Coordinates of C-alpha atoms and ligand atoms in Angstrom, one line a residue:
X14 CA 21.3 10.0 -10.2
X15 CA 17.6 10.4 -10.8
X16 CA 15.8 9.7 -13.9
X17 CA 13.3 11.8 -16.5
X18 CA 10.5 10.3 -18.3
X19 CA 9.4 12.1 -21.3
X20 CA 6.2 10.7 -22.2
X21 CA 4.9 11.3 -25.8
X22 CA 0.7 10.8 -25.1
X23 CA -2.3 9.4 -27.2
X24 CA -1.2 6.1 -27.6
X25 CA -4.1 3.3 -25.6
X26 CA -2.4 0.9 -23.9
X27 CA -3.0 -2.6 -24.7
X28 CA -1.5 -6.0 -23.6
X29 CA -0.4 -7.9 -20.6
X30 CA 1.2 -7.1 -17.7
X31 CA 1.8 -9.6 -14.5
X32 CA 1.2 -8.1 -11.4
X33 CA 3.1 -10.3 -8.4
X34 CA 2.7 -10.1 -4.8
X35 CA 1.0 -7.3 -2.8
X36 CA 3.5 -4.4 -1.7
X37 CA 1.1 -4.0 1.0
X38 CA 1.9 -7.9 2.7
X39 CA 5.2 -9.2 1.4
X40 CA 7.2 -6.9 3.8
X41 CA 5.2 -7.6 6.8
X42 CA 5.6 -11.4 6.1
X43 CA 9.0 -10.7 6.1
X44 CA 9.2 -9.0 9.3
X45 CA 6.6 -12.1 10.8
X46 CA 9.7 -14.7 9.6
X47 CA 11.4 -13.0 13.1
X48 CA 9.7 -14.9 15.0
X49 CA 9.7 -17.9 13.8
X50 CA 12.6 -20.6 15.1
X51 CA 13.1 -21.7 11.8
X52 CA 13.7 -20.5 8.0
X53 CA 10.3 -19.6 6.2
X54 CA 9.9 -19.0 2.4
X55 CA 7.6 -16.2 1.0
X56 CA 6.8 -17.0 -2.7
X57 CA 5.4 -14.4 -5.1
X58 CA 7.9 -11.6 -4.4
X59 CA 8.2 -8.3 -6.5
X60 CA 11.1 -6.3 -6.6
X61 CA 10.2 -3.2 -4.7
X62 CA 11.9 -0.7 -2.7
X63 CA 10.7 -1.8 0.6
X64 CA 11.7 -5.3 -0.2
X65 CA 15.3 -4.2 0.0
X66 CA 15.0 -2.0 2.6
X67 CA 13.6 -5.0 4.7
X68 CA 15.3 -7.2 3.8
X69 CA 18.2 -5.0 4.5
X70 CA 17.1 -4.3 8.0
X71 CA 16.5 -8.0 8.8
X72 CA 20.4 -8.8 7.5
X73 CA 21.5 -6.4 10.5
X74 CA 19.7 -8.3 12.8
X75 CA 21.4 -11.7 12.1
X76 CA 18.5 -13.2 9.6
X77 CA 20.0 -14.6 6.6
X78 CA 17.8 -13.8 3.6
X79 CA 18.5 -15.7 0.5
X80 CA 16.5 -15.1 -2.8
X81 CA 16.1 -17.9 -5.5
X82 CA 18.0 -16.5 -8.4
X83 CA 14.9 -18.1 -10.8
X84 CA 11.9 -17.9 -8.9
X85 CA 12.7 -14.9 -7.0
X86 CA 11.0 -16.7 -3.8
X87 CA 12.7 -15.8 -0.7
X88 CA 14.3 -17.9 2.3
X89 CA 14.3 -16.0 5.8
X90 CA 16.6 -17.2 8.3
X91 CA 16.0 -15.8 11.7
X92 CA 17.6 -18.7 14.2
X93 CA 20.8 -16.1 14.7
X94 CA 19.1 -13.2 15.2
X95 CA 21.1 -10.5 17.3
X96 CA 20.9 -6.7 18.2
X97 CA 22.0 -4.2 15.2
X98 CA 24.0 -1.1 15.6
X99 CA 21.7 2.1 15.8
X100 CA 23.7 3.4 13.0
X101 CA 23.6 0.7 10.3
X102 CA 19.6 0.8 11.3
X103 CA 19.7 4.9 11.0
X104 CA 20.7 5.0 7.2
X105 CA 17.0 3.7 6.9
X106 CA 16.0 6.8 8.1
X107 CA 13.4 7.7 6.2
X108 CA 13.1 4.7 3.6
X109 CA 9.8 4.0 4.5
X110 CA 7.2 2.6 7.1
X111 CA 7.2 -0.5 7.6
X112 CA 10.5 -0.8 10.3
X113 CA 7.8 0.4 13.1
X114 CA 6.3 -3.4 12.1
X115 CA 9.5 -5.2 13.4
X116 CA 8.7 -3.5 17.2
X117 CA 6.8 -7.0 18.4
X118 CA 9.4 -9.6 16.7
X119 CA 12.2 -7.7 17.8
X120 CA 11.4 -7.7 21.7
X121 CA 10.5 -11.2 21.2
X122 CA 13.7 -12.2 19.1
X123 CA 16.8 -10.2 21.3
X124 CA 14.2 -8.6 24.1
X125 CA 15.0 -5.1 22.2
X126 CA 13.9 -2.8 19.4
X127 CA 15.6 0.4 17.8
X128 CA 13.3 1.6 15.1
X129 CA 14.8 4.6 12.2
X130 CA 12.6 7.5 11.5
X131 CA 10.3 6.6 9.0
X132 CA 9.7 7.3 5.7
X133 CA 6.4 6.3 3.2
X134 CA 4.3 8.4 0.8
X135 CA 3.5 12.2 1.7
X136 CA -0.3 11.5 2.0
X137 CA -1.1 13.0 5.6
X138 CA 0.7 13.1 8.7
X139 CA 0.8 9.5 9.1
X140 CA 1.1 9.5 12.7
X141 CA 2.6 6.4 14.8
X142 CA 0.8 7.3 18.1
X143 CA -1.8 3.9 17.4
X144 CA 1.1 1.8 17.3
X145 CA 3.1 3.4 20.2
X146 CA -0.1 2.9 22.4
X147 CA -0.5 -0.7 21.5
X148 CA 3.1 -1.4 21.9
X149 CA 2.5 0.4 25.7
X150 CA -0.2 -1.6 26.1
X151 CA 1.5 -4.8 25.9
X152 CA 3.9 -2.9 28.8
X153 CA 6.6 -2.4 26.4
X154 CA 8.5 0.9 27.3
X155 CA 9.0 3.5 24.3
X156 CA 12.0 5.9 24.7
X157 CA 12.7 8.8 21.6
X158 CA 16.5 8.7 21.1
X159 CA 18.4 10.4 18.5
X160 CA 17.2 9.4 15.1
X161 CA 15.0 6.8 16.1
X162 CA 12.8 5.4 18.8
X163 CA 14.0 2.7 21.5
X164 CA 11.1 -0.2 22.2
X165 CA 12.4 -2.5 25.3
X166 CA 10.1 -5.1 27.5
X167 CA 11.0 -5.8 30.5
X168 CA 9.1 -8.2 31.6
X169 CA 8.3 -9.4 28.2
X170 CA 5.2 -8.4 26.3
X171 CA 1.9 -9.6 27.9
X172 CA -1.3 -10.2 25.9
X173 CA -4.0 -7.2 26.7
X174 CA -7.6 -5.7 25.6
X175 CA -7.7 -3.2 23.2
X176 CA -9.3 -1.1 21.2
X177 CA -8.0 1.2 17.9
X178 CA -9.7 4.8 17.7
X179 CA -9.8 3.5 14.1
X180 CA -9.4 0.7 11.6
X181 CA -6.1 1.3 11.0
X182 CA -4.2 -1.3 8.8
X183 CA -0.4 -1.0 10.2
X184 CA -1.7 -1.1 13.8
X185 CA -4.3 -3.9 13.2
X186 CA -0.4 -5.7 12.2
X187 CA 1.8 -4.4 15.2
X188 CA -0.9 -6.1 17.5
X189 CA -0.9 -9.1 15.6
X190 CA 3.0 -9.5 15.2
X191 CA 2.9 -8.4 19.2
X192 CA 0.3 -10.9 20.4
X193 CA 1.3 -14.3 18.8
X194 CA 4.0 -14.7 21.5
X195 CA 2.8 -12.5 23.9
X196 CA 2.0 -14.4 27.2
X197 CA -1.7 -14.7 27.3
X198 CA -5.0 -13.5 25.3
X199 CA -5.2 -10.3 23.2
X200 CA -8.3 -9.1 22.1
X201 CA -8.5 -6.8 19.5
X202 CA -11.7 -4.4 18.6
X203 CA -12.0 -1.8 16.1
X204 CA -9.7 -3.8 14.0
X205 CA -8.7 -3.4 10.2
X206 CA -9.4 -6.4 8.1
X207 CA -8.0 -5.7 4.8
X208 CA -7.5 -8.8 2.8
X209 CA -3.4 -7.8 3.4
X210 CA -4.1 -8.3 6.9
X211 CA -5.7 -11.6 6.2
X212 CA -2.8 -13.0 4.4
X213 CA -0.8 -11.7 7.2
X214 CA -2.7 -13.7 10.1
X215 CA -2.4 -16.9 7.0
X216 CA 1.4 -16.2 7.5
X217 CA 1.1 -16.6 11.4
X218 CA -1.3 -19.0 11.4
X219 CA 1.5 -21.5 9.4
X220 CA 3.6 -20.7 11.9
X221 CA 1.6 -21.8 14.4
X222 CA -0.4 -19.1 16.1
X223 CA -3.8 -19.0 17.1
X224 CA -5.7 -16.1 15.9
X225 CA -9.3 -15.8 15.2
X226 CA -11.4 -12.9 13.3
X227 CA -14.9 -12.2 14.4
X228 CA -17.2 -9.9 11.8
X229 CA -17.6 -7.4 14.2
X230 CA -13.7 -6.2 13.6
X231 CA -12.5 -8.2 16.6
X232 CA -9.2 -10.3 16.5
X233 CA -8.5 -12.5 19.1
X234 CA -5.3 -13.6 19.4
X235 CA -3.7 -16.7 22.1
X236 CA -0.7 -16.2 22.5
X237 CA 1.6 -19.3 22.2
X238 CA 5.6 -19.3 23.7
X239 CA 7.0 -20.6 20.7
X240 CA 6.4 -20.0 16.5
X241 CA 8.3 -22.1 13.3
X242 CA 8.3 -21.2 10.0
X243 CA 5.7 -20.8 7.1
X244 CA 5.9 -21.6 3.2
X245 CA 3.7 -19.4 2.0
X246 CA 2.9 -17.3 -1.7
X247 CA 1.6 -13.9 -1.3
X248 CA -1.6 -13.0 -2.3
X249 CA -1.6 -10.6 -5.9
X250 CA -1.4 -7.1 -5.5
X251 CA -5.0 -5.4 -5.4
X252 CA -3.6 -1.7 -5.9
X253 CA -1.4 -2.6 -8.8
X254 CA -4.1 -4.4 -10.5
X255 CA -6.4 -1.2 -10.2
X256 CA -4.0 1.0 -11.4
X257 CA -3.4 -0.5 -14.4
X258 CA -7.5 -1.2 -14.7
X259 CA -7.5 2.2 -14.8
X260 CA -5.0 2.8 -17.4
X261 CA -6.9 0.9 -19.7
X262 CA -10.2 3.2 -19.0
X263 CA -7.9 6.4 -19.1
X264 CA -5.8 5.8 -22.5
X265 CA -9.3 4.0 -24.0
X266 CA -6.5 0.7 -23.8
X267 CA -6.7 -2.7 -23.2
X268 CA -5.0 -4.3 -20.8
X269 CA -5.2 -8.2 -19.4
X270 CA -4.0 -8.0 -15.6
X271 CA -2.1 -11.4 -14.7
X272 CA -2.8 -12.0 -11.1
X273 CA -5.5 -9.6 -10.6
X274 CA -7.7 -11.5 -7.9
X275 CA -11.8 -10.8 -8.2
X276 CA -12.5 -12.2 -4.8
X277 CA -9.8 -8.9 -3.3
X278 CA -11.0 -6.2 -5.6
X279 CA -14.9 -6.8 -5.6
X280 CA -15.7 -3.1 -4.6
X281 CA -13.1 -2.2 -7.1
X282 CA -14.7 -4.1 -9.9
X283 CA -18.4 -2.9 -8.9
X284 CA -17.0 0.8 -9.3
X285 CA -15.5 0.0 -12.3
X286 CA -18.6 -1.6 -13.9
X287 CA -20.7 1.6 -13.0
X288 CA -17.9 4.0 -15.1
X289 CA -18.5 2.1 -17.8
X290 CA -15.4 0.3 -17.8
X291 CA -15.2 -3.3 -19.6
X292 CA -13.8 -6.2 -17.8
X293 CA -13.4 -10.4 -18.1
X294 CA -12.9 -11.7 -15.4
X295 CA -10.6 -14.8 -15.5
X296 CA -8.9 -17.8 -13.3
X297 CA -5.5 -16.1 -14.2
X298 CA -6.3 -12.7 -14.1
X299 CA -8.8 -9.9 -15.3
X300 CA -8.8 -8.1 -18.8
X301 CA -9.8 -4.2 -18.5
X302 CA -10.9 -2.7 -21.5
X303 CA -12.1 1.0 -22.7
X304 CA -15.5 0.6 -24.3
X305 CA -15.4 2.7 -26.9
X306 CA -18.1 4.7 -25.6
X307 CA -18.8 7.3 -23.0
X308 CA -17.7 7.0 -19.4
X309 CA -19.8 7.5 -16.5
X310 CA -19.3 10.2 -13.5
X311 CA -19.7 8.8 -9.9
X312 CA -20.4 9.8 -6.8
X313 CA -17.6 7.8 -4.3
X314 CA -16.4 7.4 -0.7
X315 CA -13.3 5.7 0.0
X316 CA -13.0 3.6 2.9
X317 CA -11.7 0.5 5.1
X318 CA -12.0 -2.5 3.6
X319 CA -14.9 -3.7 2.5
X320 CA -15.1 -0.2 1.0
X321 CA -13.3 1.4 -2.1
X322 CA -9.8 1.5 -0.8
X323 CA -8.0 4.8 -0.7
X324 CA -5.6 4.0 -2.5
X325 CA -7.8 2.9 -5.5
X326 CA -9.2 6.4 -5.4
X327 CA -6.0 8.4 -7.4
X328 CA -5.5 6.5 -10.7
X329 CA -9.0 6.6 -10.7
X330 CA -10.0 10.3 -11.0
X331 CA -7.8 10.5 -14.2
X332 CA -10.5 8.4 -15.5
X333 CA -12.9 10.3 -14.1
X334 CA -11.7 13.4 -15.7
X335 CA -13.1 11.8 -18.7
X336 CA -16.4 10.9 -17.5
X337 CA -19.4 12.9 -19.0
X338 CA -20.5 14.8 -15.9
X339 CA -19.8 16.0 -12.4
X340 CA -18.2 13.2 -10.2
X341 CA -17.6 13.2 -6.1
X342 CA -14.8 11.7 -4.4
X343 CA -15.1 11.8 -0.6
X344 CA -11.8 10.6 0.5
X345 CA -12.3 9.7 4.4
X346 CA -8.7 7.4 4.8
X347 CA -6.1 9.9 4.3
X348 CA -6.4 14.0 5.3
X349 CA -4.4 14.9 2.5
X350 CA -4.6 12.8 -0.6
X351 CA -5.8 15.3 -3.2
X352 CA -2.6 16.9 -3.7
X353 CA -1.9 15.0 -7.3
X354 CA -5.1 16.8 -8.5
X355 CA -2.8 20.0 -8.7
X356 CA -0.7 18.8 -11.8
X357 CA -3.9 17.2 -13.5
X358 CA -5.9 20.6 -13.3
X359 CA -2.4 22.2 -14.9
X360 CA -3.2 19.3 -17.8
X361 CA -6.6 20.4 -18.6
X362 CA -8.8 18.6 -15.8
X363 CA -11.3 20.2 -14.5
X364 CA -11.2 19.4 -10.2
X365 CA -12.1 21.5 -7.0
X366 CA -11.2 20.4 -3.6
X367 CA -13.5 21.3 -0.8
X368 CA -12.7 21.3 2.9
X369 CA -16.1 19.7 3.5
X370 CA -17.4 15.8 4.0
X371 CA -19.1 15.7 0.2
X372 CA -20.1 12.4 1.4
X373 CA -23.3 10.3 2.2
X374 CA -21.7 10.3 6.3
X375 CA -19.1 13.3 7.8
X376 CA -15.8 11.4 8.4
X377 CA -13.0 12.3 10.8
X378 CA -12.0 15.3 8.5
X379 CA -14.8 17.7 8.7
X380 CA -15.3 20.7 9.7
X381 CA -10.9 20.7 9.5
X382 CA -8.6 22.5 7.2
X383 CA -8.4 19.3 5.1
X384 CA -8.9 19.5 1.5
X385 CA -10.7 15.7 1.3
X386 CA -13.5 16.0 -1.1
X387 CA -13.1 16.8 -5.1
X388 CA -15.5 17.5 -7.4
X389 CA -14.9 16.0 -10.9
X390 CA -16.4 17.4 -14.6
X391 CA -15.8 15.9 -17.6
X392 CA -14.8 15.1 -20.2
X393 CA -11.7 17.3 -20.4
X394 CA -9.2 17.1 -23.0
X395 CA -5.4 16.6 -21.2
X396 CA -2.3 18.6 -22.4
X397 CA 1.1 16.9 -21.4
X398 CA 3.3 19.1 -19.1
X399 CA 6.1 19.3 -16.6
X400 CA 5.4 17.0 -13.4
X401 CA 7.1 16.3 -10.5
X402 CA 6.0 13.0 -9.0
X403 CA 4.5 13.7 -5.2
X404 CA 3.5 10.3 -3.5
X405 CA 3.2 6.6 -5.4
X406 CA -0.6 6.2 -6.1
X407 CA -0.2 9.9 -7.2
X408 CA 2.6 9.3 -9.1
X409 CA 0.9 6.3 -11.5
X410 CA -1.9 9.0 -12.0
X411 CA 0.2 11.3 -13.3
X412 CA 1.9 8.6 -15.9
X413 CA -1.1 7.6 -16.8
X414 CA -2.7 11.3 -17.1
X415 CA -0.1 11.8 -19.1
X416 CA -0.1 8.9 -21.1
X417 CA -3.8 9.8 -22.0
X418 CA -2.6 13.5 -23.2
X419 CA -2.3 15.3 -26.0
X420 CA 1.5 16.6 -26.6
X421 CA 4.8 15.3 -24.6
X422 CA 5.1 15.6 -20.9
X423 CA 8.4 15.5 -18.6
X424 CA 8.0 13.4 -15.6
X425 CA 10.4 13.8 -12.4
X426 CA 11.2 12.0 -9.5
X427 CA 10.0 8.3 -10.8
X428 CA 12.0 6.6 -8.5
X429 CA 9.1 7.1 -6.3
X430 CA 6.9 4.7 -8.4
X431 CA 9.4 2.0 -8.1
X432 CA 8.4 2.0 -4.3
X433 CA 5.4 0.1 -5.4
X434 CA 5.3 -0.9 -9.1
X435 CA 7.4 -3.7 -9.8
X436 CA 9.5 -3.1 -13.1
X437 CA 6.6 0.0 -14.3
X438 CA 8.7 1.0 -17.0
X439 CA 9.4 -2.2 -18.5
X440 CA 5.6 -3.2 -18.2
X441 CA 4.5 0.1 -20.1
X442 CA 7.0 -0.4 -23.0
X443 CA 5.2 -3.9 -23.5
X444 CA 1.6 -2.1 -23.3
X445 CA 3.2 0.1 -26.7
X446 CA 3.5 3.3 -24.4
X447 CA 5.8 5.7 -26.5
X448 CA 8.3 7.5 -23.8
X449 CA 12.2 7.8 -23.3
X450 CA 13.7 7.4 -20.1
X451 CA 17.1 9.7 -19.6
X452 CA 19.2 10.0 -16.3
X453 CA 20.1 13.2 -14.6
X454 CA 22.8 13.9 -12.1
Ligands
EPU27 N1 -3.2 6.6 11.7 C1 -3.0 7.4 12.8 N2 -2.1 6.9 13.7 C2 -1.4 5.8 13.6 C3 -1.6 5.0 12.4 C4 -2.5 5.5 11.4 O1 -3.7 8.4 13.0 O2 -0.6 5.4 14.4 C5 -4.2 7.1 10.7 C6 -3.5 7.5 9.3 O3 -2.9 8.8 9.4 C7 -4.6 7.3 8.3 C8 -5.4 6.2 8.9 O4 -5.1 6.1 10.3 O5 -5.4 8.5 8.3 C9 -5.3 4.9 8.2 O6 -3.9 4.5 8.2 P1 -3.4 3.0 8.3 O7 -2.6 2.8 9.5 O8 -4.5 2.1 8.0 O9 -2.4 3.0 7.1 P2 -0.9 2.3 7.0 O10 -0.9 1.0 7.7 O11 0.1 3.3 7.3 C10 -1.4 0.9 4.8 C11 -0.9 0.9 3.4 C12 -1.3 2.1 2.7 C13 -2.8 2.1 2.6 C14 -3.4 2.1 4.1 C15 -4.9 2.1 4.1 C16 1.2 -0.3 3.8 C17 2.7 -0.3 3.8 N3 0.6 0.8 3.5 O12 -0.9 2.1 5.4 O13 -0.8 2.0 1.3 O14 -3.3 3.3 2.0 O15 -2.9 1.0 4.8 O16 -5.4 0.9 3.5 O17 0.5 -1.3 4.1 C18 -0.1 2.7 -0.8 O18 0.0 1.5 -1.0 O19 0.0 3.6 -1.6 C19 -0.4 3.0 0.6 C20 -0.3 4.3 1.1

């Protein structure tokens, strides 16, 4: 069974939503409870798909996970950990990316790790060869089997030097979730340090590890024999908060963001503020507001952290497709993350992609067969139509494209959006968005 939105458009959205802990860190505590010798409990937890599919995963390997039927808060037990059959783990095949993350505490736990092929947004290849290359580096072995990929240490996972071709966030983790009990110093250059990533070495440090960030992007890590367990409430979800900031700019709504952090989205906000978008920034949480005026185009890169985040960059063009001007968007994270822009042109918008770095420096794409940069104009009035949602971030632009439109629009393939939007369609009925939800077979 997969559902159908049909979204009548026009109608601002304006309100509150509560935006709970980051998709981007709650699974990845989860997986860090491994290798603990004693139950954690991760507050702050949003019902999302990879939650389940971890927390599934971390069941067939002996860790009890109990959720608090108020709070939601979650208590991981890993002291019976034990090997899982290959083909309970297979029919995660797919599901998404985060089993390569259970690699480190899985050699440590049971000395063994049998990891499902993944899954995760369409955005780019996505490659795993940073994490199998770490993983080698700590002298783990890495076999291919059928339907998966076989991780075994034999002498146990020793701390090593090294250094990532580039910042990348998922291997930044796999070295930290490796080193904490691998025997010895790691030292890490090159290294990712998303606030996600922070939160993650919080996590460890509760449990006892020893981990240190430098500001040139190195993380040093001691390795210690034995970890406990960690109390510990996940930081807010950045990208969630920014999506729905830019709903507010796109349907000329208001909307007050429960849990939006400014400290985590400071580039975010800057960006915002140079649109023209209205914000008040709170304790609790951030009201984004339309103006009333004219937006601003922009000229943008996205980046590693500090920079504007990649996955920032999507929800955001929709409001840029109602900027007065010509905007740039340089997108240097992901090869392939333009691909959205194909419905929103079929709306109305008015977006090119260019093979070429349209960018301030030439990133890792140039001079390649990757569609990276898009060029913007504005305003354009948006039509509702027939879309099929392609990747998450993509997705939420789509919705919110189309909840900005003139006429109705028929939205496929939702179930996507629950991968990272806790409850999205309960949270736009309370911002007065006027849409019907029906279910197909
Ligand atoms: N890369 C490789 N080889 C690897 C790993 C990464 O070439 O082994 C490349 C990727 O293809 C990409 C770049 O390195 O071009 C950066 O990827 P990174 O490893 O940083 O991404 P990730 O860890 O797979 C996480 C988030 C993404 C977010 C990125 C960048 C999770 C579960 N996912 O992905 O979130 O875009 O970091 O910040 O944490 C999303 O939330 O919609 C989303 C895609």
């Amino acid at each position: 069974m997969s559902s159908v939105l049909t979204i009548r458009g026009g109608v601002p959205l304006t309100g509150r939503v509560t935006v709970r802990g980051a998709k981007n860190l709650v699974p990845k505590a989860m997986v860090a409870a491994l290798l603990g010798n004693e139950p954690s409990v991760l507050r702050n937890v949003p019902e999302i798909k990879d939650v389940e599919v971890v927390t599934s995963l971390l069941q067939l390997h002996g860790v009890t996970v109990e959720k608090d039927p108020i709070s939601g808060d979650l208590t991981l037990d890993p002291t019976n950990a034990k090997t899982a059959s290959h083909t309970a783990i297979d029919a995660h095949a797919g599901d998404s990316r985060i089993p390569i993350l259970l690699c480190g505490p899985l050699i440590h736990a049971i000395g063994e790790a049998f990891i499902p092929d993944l899954g995760g947004c369409k955005i780019g290849d996505r490659p795993i060869d940073y994490h199998l290359n770490v993983l080698r580096q700590f002298g783990a072995v890495v076999e291919k089997r059928p339907g998966g990929i076989h991780i075994s240490a034999p002498g146990g996972l020793k701390g090593a030097k090294i250094s990532l071709p580039y910042p990348s966030v998922g291997a930044t983790e796999q070295v930290l979730l490796s080193a904490t009990r691998a025997e010895g110093i790691t030292e890490l250059s090159g290294a990712a340090t998303e606030p996600e990533v922070v939160d993650l070495i919080a996590v460890l440090q509760k449990m006892g590890a020893i981990i240190s960030v430098q500001t040139d992007r190195t993380i040093r890590i001691e390795g210690v024999p034995d970890l406990g367990g960690y109390n510990h409430r996940a930081l807010s979800d950045r990208n969630e908060s920014a999506s729905w900031a830019s709903a507010a700019l796109v349907t000329r709504g208001d909307i007050f963001v429960e849990g939006a952090t400014q400290r985590d989205m400071m580039t975010f906000l800057n960006t915002y503020r140079k649109v023209g978008g209205g914000m008040d920034i709170g304790d609790d949480g951030i009201r984004f507001y339309h103006k009333g005026g004219k937006l601003n185009p922009l000229v943008l890169e996205t980046d590693v952290h500090p920079g504007f985040m990649t996955d920032w960059q999507q929800p955001l063009i929709v409001a840029l497709t109602q900027s007065e001007g010509v905007s740039i968007v340089h997108e240097t994270v992901y090869e392939n993350r333009f691909g959205f822009t194909e419905a929103l042109i079929r709306m109305g918008a008015n977006i090119q992609v260019h093979r070429e770095c349209l960018g301030s420096v030439p990133c890792r794409f140039g001079q390649r067969n990757f569609l990276h940069s898009a060029v913007i104009s504005g305003p354009a009035q948006l039509t509702g139509t027939d879309i099929d949602v392609p990747d998450l971030r993509g997705g939420f632009s789509h919705l919110i494209a189309a909840l900005a439109a003139n006429g109705t629009s028929r939205v496929t393939g939702i179930d996507i959006i629950n991968r990272g939007y806790e409850r999205f369609t309960e949270k736009l009925a309370g911002l007065g968005a006027d849409f019907d939800i029906t279910s197909t077979e």
